[in-house]
Coordinates of C-alpha atoms and ligand atoms in Angstrom, one line a residue:
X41 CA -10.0 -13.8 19.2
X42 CA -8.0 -10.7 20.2
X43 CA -6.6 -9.9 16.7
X44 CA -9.1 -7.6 14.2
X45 CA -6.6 -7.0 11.7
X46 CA -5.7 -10.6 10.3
X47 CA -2.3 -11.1 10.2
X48 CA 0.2 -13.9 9.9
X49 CA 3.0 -15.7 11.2
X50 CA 5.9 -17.7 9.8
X51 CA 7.2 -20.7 11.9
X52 CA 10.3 -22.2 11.3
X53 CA 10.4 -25.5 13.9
X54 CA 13.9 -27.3 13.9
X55 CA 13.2 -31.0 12.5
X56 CA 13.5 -33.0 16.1
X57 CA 10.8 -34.4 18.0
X58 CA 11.6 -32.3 21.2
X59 CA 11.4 -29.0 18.6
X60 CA 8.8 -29.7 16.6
X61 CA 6.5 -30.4 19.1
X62 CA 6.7 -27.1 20.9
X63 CA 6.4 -24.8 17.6
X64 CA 3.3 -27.0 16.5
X65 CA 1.8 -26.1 19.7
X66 CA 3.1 -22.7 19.9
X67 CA 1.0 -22.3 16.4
X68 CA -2.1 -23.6 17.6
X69 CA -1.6 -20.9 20.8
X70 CA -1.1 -18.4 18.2
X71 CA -4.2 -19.8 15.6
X72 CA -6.4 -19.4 18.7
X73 CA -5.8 -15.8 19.0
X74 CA -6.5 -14.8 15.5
X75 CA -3.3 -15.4 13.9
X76 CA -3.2 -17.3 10.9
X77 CA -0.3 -19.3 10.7
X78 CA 2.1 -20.9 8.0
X79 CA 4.9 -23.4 9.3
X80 CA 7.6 -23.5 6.9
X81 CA 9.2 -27.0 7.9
X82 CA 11.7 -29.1 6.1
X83 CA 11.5 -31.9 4.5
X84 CA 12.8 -34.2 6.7
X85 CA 10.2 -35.1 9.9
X86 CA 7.3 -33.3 7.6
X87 CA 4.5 -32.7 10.2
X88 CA 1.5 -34.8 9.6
X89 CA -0.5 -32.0 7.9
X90 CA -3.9 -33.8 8.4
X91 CA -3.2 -33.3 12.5
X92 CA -3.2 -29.2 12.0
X93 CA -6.0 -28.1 9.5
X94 CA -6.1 -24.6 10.4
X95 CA -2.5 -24.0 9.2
X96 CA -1.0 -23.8 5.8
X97 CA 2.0 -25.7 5.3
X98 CA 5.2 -24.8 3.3
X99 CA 7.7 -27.3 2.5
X100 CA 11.6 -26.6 2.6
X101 CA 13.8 -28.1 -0.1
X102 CA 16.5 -29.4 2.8
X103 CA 18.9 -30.8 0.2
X104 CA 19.1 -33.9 2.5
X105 CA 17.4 -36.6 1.1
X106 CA 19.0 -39.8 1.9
X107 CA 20.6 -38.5 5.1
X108 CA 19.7 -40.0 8.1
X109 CA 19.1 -37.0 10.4
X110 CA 17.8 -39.0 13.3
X111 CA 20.7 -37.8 15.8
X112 CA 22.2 -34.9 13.1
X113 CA 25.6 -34.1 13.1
X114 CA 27.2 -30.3 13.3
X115 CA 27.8 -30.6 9.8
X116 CA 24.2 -31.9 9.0
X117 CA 23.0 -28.6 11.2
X118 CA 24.6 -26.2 9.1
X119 CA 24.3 -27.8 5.9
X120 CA 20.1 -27.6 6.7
X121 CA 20.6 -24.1 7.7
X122 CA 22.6 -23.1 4.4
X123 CA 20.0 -25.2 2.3
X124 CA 17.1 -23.6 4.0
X125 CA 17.8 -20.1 3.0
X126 CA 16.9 -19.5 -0.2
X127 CA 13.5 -21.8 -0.3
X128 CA 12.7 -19.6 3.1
X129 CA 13.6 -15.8 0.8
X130 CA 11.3 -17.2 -1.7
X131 CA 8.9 -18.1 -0.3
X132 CA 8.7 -15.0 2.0
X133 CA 9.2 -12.8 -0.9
X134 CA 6.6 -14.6 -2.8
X135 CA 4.1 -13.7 0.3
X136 CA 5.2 -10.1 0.8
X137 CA 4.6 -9.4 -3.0
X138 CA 0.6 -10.9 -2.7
X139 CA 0.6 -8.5 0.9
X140 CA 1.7 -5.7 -1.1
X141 CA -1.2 -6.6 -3.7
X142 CA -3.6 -6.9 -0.8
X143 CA -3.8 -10.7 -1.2
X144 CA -3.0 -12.3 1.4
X145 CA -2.9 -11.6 5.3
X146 CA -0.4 -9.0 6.8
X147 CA 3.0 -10.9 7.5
X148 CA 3.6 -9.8 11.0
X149 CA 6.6 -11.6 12.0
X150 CA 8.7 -14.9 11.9
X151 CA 9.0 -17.0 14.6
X152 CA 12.0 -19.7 14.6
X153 CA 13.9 -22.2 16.5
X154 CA 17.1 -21.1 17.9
X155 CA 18.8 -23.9 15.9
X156 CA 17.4 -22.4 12.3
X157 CA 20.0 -20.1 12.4
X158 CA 19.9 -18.8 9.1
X159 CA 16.1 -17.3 9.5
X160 CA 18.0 -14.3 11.5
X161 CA 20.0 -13.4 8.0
X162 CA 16.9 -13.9 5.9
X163 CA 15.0 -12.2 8.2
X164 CA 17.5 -9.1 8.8
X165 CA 17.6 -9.0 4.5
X166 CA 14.1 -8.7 4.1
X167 CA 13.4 -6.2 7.0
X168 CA 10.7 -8.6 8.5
X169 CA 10.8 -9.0 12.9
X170 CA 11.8 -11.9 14.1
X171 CA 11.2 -13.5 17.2
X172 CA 13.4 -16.7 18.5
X173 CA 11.5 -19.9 20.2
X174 CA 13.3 -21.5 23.1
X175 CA 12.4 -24.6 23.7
X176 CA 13.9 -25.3 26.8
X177 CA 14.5 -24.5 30.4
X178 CA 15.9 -21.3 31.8
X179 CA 18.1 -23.1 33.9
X180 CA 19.8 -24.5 30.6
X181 CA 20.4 -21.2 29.0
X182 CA 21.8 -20.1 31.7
X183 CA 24.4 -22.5 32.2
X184 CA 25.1 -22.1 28.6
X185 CA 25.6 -18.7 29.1
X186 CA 27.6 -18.7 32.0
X187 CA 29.6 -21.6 30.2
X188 CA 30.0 -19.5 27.1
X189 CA 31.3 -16.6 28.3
X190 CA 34.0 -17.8 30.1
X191 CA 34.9 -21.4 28.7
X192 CA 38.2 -21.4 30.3
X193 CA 37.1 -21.8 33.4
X194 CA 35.1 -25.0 32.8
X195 CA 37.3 -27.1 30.1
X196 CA 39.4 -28.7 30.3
X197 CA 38.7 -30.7 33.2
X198 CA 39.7 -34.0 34.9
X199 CA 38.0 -37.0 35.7
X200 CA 38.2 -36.9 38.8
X201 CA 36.6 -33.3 39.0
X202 CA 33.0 -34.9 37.4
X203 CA 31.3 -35.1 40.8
X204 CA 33.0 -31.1 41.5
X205 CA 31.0 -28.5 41.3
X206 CA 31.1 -25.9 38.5
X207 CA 32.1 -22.7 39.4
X208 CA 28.7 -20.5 39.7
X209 CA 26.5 -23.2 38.5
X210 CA 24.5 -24.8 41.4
X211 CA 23.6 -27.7 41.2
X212 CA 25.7 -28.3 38.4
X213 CA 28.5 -30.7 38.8
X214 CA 31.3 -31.3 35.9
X215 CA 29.3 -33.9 35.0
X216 CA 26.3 -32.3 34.3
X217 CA 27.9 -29.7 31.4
X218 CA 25.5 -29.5 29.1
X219 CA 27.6 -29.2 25.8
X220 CA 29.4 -32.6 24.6
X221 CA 32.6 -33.0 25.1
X222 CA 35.6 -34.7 24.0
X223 CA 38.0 -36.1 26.0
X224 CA 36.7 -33.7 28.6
X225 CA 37.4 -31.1 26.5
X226 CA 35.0 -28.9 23.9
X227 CA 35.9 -29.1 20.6
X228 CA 36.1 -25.1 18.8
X229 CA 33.6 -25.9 15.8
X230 CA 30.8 -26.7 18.6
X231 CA 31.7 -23.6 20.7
X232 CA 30.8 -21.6 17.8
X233 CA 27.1 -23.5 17.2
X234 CA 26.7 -22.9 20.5
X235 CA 27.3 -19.6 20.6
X236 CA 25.1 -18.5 17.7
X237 CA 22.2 -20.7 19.2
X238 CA 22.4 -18.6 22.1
X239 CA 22.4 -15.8 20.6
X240 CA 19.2 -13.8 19.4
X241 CA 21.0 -12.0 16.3
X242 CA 18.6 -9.0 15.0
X243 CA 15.7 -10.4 16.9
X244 CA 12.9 -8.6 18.2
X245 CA 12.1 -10.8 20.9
X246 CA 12.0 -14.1 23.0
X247 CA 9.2 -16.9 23.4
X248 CA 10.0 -19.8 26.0
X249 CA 8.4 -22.9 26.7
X250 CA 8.4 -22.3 30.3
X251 CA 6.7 -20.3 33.4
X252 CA 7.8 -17.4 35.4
X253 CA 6.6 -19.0 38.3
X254 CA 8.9 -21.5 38.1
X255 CA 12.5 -20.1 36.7
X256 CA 11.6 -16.6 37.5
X257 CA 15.1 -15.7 39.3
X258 CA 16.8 -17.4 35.7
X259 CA 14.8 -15.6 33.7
X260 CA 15.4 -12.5 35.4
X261 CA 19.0 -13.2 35.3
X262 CA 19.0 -14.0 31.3
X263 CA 17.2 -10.6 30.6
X264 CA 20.0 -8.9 31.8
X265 CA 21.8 -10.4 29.0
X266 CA 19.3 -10.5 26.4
X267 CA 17.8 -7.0 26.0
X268 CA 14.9 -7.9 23.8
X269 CA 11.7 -8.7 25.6
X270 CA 10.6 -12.5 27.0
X271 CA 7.5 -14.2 27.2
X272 CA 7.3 -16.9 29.3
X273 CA 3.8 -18.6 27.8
X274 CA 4.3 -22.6 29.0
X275 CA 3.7 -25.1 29.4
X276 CA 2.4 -24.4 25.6
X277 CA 1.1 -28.2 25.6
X278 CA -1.7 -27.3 28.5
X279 CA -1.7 -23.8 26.9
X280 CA -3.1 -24.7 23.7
X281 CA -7.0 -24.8 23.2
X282 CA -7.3 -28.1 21.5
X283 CA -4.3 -30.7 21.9
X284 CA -3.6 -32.6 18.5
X285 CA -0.8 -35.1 17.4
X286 CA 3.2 -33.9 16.9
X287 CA 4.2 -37.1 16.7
X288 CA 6.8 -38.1 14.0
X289 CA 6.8 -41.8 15.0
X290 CA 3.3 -43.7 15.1
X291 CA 1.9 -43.9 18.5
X292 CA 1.1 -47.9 19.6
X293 CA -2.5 -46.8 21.5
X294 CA -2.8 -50.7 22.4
X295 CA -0.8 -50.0 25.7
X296 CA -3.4 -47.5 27.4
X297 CA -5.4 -50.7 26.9
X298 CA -2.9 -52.6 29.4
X299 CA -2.9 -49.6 31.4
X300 CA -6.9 -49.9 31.8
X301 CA -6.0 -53.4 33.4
X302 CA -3.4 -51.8 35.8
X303 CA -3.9 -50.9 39.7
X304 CA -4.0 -47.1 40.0
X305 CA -0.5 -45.6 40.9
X306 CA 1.1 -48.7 40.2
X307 CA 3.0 -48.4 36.4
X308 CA 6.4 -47.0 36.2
X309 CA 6.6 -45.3 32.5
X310 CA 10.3 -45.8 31.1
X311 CA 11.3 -43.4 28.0
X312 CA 13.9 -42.0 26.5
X313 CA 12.6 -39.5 24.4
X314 CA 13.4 -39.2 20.3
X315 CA 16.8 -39.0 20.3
X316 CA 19.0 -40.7 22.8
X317 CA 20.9 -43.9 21.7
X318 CA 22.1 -46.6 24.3
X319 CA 24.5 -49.3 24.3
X320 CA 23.1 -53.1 25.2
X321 CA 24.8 -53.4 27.9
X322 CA 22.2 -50.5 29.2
X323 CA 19.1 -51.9 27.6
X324 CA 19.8 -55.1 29.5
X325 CA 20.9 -53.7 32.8
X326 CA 17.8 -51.2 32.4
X327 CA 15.6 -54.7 31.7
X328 CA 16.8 -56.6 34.4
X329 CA 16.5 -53.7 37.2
X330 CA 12.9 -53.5 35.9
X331 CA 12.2 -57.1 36.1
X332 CA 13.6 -57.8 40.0
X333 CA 11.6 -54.0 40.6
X334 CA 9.0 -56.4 40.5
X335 CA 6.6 -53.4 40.0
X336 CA 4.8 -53.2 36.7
X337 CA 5.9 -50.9 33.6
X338 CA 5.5 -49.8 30.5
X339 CA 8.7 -49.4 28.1
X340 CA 9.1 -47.5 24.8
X341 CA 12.3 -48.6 23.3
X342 CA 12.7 -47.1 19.8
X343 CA 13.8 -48.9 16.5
X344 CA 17.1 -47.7 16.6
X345 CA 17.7 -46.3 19.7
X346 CA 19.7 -49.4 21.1
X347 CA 23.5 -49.3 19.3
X348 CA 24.1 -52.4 16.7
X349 CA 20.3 -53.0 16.9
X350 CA 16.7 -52.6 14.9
X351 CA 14.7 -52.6 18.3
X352 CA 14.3 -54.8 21.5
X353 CA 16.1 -57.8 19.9
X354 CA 19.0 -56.9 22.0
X355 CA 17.1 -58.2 25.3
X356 CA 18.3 -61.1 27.4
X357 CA 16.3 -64.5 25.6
X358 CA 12.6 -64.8 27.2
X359 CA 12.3 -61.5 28.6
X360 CA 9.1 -60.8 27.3
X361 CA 7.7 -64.1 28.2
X362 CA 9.2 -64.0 32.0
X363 CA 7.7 -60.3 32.6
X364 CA 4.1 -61.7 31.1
X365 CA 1.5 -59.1 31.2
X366 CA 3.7 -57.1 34.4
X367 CA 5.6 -55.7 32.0
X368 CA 4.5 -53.4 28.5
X369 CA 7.1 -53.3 25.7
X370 CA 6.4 -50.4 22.7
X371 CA 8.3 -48.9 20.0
X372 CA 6.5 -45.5 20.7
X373 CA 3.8 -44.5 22.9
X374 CA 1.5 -41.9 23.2
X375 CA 3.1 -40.8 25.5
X376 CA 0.6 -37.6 27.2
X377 CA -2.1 -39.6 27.2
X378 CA 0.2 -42.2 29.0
X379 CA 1.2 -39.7 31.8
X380 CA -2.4 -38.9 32.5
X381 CA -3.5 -42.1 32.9
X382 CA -4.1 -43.2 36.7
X383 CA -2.2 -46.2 36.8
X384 CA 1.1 -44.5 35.9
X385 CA 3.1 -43.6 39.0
X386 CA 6.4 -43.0 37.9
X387 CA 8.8 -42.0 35.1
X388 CA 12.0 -42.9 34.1
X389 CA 13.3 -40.2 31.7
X390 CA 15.9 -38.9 30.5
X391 CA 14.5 -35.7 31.1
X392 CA 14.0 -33.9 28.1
X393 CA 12.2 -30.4 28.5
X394 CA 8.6 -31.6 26.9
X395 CA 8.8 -35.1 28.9
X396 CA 9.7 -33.0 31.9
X397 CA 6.9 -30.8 31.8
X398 CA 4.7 -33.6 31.0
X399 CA 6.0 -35.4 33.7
X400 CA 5.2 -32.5 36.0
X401 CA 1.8 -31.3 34.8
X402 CA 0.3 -35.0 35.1
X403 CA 1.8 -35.0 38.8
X404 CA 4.1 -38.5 38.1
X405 CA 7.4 -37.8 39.6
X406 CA 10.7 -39.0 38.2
X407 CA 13.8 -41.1 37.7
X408 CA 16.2 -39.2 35.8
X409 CA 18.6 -40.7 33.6
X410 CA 20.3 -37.6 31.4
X411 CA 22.4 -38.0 28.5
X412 CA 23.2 -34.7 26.6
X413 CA 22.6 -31.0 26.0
X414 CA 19.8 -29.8 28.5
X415 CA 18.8 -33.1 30.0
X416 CA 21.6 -33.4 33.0
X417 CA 20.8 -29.4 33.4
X418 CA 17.0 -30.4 34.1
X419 CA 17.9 -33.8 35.8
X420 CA 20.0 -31.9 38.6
X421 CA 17.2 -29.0 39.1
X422 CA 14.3 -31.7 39.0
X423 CA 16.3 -34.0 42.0
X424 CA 18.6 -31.1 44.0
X425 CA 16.3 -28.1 43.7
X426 CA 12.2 -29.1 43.2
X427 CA 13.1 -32.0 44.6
X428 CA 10.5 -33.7 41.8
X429 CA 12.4 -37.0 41.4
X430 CA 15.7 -39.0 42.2
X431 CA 19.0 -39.1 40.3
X432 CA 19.7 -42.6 38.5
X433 CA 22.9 -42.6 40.9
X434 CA 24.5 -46.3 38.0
X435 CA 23.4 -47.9 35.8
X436 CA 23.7 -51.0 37.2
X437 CA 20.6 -53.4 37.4
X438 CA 20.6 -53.4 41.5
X439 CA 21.2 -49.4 41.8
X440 CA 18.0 -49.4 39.2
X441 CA 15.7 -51.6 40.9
X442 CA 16.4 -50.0 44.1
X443 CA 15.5 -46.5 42.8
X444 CA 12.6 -47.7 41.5
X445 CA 11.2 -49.4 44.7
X446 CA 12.3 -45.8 46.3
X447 CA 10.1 -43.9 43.8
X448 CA 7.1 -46.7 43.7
X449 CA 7.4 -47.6 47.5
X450 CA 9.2 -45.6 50.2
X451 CA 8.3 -42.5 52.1
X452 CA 10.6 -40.3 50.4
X453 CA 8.8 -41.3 47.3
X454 CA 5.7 -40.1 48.8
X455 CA 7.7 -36.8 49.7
X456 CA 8.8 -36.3 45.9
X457 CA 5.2 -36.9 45.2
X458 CA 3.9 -34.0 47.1
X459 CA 6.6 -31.7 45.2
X460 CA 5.2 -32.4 41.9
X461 CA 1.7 -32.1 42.8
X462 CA 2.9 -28.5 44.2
X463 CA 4.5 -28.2 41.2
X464 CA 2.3 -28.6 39.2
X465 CA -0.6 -26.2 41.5
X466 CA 1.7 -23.4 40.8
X467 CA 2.1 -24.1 36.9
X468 CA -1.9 -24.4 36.4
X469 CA -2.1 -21.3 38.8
X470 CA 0.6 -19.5 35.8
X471 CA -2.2 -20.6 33.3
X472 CA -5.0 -19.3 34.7
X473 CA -6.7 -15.5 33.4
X474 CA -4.8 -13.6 36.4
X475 CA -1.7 -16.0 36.3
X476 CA 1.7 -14.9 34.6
X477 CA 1.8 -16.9 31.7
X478 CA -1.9 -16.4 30.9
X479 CA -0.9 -12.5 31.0
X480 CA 2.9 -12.8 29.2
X481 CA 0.4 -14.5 26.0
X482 CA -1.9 -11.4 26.2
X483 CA 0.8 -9.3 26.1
X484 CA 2.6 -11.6 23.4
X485 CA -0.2 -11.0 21.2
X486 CA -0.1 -7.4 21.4
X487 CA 3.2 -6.8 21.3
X488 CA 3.2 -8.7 17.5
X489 CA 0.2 -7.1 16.6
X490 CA 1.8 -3.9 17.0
X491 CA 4.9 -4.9 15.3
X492 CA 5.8 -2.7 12.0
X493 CA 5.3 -4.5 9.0
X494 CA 9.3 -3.9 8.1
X495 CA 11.8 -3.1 10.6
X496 CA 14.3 0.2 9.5
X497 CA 17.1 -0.6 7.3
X498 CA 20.2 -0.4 9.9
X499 CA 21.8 2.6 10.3
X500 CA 24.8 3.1 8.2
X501 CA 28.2 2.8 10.1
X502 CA 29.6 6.3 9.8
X503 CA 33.7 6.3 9.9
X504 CA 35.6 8.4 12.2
X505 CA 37.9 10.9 10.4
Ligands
UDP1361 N1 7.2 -38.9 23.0 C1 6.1 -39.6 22.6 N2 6.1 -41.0 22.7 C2 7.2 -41.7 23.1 C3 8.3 -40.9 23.6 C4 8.3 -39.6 23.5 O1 5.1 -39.1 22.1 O2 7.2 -42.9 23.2 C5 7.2 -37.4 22.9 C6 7.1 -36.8 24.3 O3 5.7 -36.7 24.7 C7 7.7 -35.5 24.1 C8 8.7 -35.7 22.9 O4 8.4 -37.0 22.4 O5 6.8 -34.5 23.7 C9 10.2 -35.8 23.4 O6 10.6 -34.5 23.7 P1 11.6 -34.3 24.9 O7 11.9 -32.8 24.9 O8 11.2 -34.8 26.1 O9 12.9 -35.1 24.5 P2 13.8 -35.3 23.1 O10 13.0 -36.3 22.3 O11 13.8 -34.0 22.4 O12 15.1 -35.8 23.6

């Protein structure tokens, strides 16, 4: 408890898995040193209040109902952000007047996802600080950046430049661009989005879900750019004092009972996070390079994550019943607990930031399968530069049986082994009271407390005669 004075702070989490996961735990982080903490979510992907007992909750009129934001659109983005503004005044009003009356706690600051764009403008009108979450890698920012300011250079491109590398990026390919395009091209509208998420508007400061000591050189490079200050605090989900359940989704727990009955080191974990979608040709080629693997594994595939389909119906006929207990079908797993477990030896991801990390901290090295946005940015550092697990090369069901039997079996598997286990050594060493993101949290937790309560009205523009 390093706080005397109490004082609070406003999250604003993004409604995705991969988003609302890191601000839940960047609250706890927060709670533990004295804070007391209000998430102000939407009303889509609600967190399970019962999970978090030491916050108060405040729900966002999103004007969304019956859309289904699983895998939102642009338009769905800003229409959230438009509809979230004047619940978010209110309700911030509301608490500064009961501050003023020496109700409540001191507001000290708001702390938001890089995708709630409008908590900047709210923010800005009310005079309150701000501080912007990033919830991902260095490396993707920076690409982003780098991308950003000169698009030109990168779009458009041919298809026969995809294995080319980009201009400045190492080890990024064309391929591995991490904002969608179309037709090889970007489209304007998504340019812009991608701007403003980059951007850090009238705030204060930077919190990332990641470690100095492992994207220090990136991080370095981005403060250049950004001249707020950055604290590094990650990996929040080993940071936080007591781990409790983000999940959206409900975990199936019966499959760490057919992990009890697996060999040690022997499972290969296969999941695609929250978002992705996949064709059936790529479930079944997936299914069958796990079945001739011959190694065991434990699959999540998500209701809905397989195009034209509710769930695994889109399997070849039998599956199930010709894998028999060697292999674990689940529509959601818990998926930490999972990682931890000793018979889990590998992971096929698609190598979203919170898997990743997962991945790394539990020492299970991976098969990377990227789709969008940061995932082929943390897919090419994980296999070219930590050298932390292999590149899916096809997805064809030999090319995936034979990268699992590399991963499960061969030397080099070993050798991506050892990486992650040094990995991970130099991430705990971050986390410890002399490491860098033990210290970046200290001085996190000064630098709000000593935050004014209102930031100066900006200074009036004078014009030149
Ligand atoms: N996750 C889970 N169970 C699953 C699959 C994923 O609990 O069956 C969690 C996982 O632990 C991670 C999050 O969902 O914290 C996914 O976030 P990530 O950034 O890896 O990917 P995204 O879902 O945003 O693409």
């Amino acid at each position: 408890m390093r706080v005397e004075r109490k004082q609070s702070v406003v999250l604003v989490p993004f409604l995705l898995q991969g988003h609302l996961t890191p601000m839940l735990q960047l609250g706890s982080i927060l709670h533990s040193q004295g804070f007391s903490v209000i998430v102000a979510h939407t009303q889509h992907n609600a967190p399970n209040y019962t999970n978090h007992p030491q916050f108060v909750f405040h729900s966002m009129d999103d004007g969304l109902q019956g859309i289904d934001m699983s895998f939102p659109s642009l338009e769905n983005i800003y229409d959230l952000n438009e509809n979230c503004k004047a619940p978010l005044r209110n309700y911030l009003v509301s608490m500064m007047e009961e501050e003023e009356e020496e109700e409540g706690d001191q507001l000290a600051c708001i702390v938001y996802d890089n995708v709630m764009l409008f908590v900047d403008d709210v923010a800005t009108q009310l005079r309150l600080p701000s501080i912007v979450l990033r919830t991902y890698s260095a490396a993707y920012l920076h690409s982003m950046l780098t991308i950003l300011q000169q698009p030109e250079k990168y779009f458009p491109f041919e298809d026969s430049q995809l294995l080319d590398p980009l201009p400045e990026l190492h080890p990024l390919r064309f391929k591995d661009i991490p904002i969608t395009t179309v037709n090889n091209t970007v489209q304007a509208p998504l340019l812009e989005f991608s701007r403003s998420m980059c951007d850090v508007g009238s705030s204060v400061a930077t919190i990332w879900n990641t470690m100095q000591d492992l994207e220090n050189s990136l991080l370095l490079r981005l403060q250049e750019h950004y001249k707020v200050p950055f604290f590094p605090i990650g990996p929040f989900h080993k940071m936080v004092p007591v781990a409790s359940s983000t999940s959206i989704l409900q975990e199936d727990n019966s499959c760490i009972d057919w992990l009890d009955r697996q060999a040690p080191d022997s499972v290969l974990y296969v999941s695609l996070g929250s978002l992705v979608r996949i064709d059936d040709k790529e479930l079944i080629e997936t299914a069958w390079g796990l079945a001739n693997s011959e190694q065991p594994f434990l699959w999540v595939i998500r209701p809905g994550s397989v195009y034209g389909f509710q769930c695994a119906e889109a399997l070849p006929d039998g599956y199930e019943e010709m894998v028999g207990e060697r292999g674990r079908i689940v529509k959601w797993a818990p998926q930490k607990q999972v990682l931890a477990h000793p018979a889990v030896a590998g992971f096929f991801t698609h190598c979203g930031w919170n898997s990743t990390l997962e991945s790394i901290l539990e020492e299970v090295p991976l098969i990377c399968r990227p789709f969008l946005a940061d995932q082929p940015v943390n897919a090419r550092y994980l296999s070219q530069i930590y050298k932390a697990g292999f590149e899916l090369e096809a997805i064809e069901r030999t090319v995936i049986d034979k990268t699992i039997r590399k991963l499960m079996l061969s030397e080099e598997g070993k050798d991506v082994k050892k990486r992650v286990v040094d990995m991970k050594q130099n991430i705990v060493a971050a986390m410890q009271i002399d490491g860098t993101s033990h210290k970046n949290l200290n001085d996190l937790v000064d630098f709000i407390s000593a935050l004014p309560s209102r930031l100066a009205p900006p200074t009036p523009v004078v014009e030149q005669s």
